[in-house]
Amino acid sequence: MCIRVYVPSHAGPAIVSQPEPKSPDIGFMDRHHFLLRRLHSLSGIVPVGVFVIMHLFTNAQMMWGQDETGESTFQHEVDFIHATPALLFVEIALWGAIAFHAGLGVLYMTGIVPNVMKYRNLDNWRYTLQRVTAWVALVFIFVHIATLRWRWSMFGWFTPFYARVDAETGWTHGGEAMALPLTAYALQYSWLVVVFYAVGVLSVVFHWANGLWTAAITWGVTISKGAQRRWGFMCAGLGVALTAFFLAAMVGALKYDLDSDMTERQQKALDKVVPTWRGDAPDSSNE
Amino acid sequence: MNASQSTTSSTKTPSTVRIKVKRQDRPDTDPYWQPFDVPFVANANIISCLQQIASKPVTADGRRVAPVAWDCNCLEEVCGACTMVINGVARQSCSTLLHELVSDGTGTTDEPIVLEPMSKFPVLRDLFVDRSRMFNNLKAIKGWVPIDGTTSLGSGPKEDQASQDMRYALSRCMTCGCCLEACPQFTFDNDFVGAQVIGQALYFNMHETGAELKDDRLEAMEAPGGIADCGNAQNCVKVCPKELPLTEAIASVGRQTTVHAIKSFFTGK
Ligand code: SF4
Ligand code: SF4
Ligand code: FES
């Protein structure tokens, strides 16, 4: 049953009636309005949010560097993930969830009137930032997946990610441990990349932590002010932890010296997948 | 009233106050601005300034104009009719005192006081808006207790103190629209219902007899424009002049709709 909540007035003292409300899409979207809104909320938590925790935790291992054979804890975790059965389907489900969350999110943002300049308070800033970071995160996640995972070359920035590469044949399903050097190479390409990642990841972290906080209200988990405040501390704690993971990953990737830290075989493997790395990396490419 | 003048003795008290009014002659004409100067009287409220203008409708530049129209009724912040946007913030013009605005921080100020009609409701004339949308939403959620009938229903059920306290707080809503004016999700022409009616849905759902219509209310709350469109900016609770626990009401109705939706998924038609 669909009860339209708002009925324009044709009775009473009204001289002019409120314009007919605009719904994003009469039909399917309206009939399943509540369900879609709740699925939108849920998809941000599981699988997208939970994946972000795992992803940032894995990346934080880059801080520990690599041993003399090129192996590292980071590599170990990447190998573990790559050994997941039917990984491609897991990935497609994840991309689908991100697209679903982003698509509905963009639709739900149409027409809203942020007013933080008039009603200046912390909660209203949170509300506004949640929507700003949504856009930043959308662009960031797209570029991130397109360059590293789909191995697109964007603006001459070619930074494909492979877990392992064979030093002799360039075969990308085994061989040298390349997770750390390839990530380091991507980030050290230019300081702009570092800024892009910092802004992008921090936006994702804020959007996730704040989204978790508001989801608890939306679903009716935290009702009292005290409950909302206590849950707020927990979400803030999650945000701080994820920021720390990100910083650890950043330090790990930036302190990795491509010229001296790679083994000879890693260098040869890198030659196979990114032949231009010596000329391009690092810093000389800022122009 | 000379005594009242001394309350702001350390700062210069202006003898007149400039008031900028956003005017609109008819619902379908364009708005325009007009400045008025009114004598400063400490403890005067905005309504008395509007009465001053009505008694002598001459603009600050000396033009005689039609008096400014506004809505009001109780003059003691219980009816909600006089709500307008005063210096950018929605509040009641009967309970907004002049000296609060002119002695704000800097003592006296040369900044005019700016009066606008609420932006989320159709303007009938000047500061007078049509708030029917809120009343229609109350109808849509069946904001009443169903006791009509031909036989006596006997005495009502007992209510515990905690629920009474909460319901008393919710009962204070005066349908003023401040919470909607401040809500970034509630716009002039979308179908979001906003915090006002969500609060009232909880109010009637918590009533033992009113709860008979709970499912209908929750279905209305799950419809397009219902509770799921709240974005948790929590502006509503901060601007509500009657201090309704709106965010707690939104979370409670959020829980009721979650439970209701899951139940009807498994047991509904
Ligand atoms: S919490 Fe925010 S979005 Fe929800 S009704 Fe209140 S002001 Fe509007
Ligand atoms: S909830 Fe508060 S702000 Fe909203 S209409 Fe009622 S009294 Fe006004
Ligand atoms: S006149 Fe009733 S609230 Fe101001």
XYZ file of C-alpha atoms in Angstrom, chain B residues 23 32-37 53 56-67:
20
model
C 7.281 42.052 1.182
C 10.675 43.069 -2.745
C 12.333 44.739 0.243
C 11.218 47.805 2.183
C 12.954 49.503 5.118
C 11.038 50.964 8.055
C 12.202 52.893 11.099
C 4.479 50.028 11.141
C 2.121 54.556 10.397
C 2.985 52.666 7.205
C 5.696 54.995 5.959
C 9.008 53.613 4.755
C 12.350 54.893 5.999
C 12.625 56.984 2.848
C 9.271 58.624 3.523
C 6.967 56.773 1.141
C 3.480 55.900 2.270
C 2.838 52.191 1.556
C 0.325 49.486 2.367
C 0.816 48.200 5.930
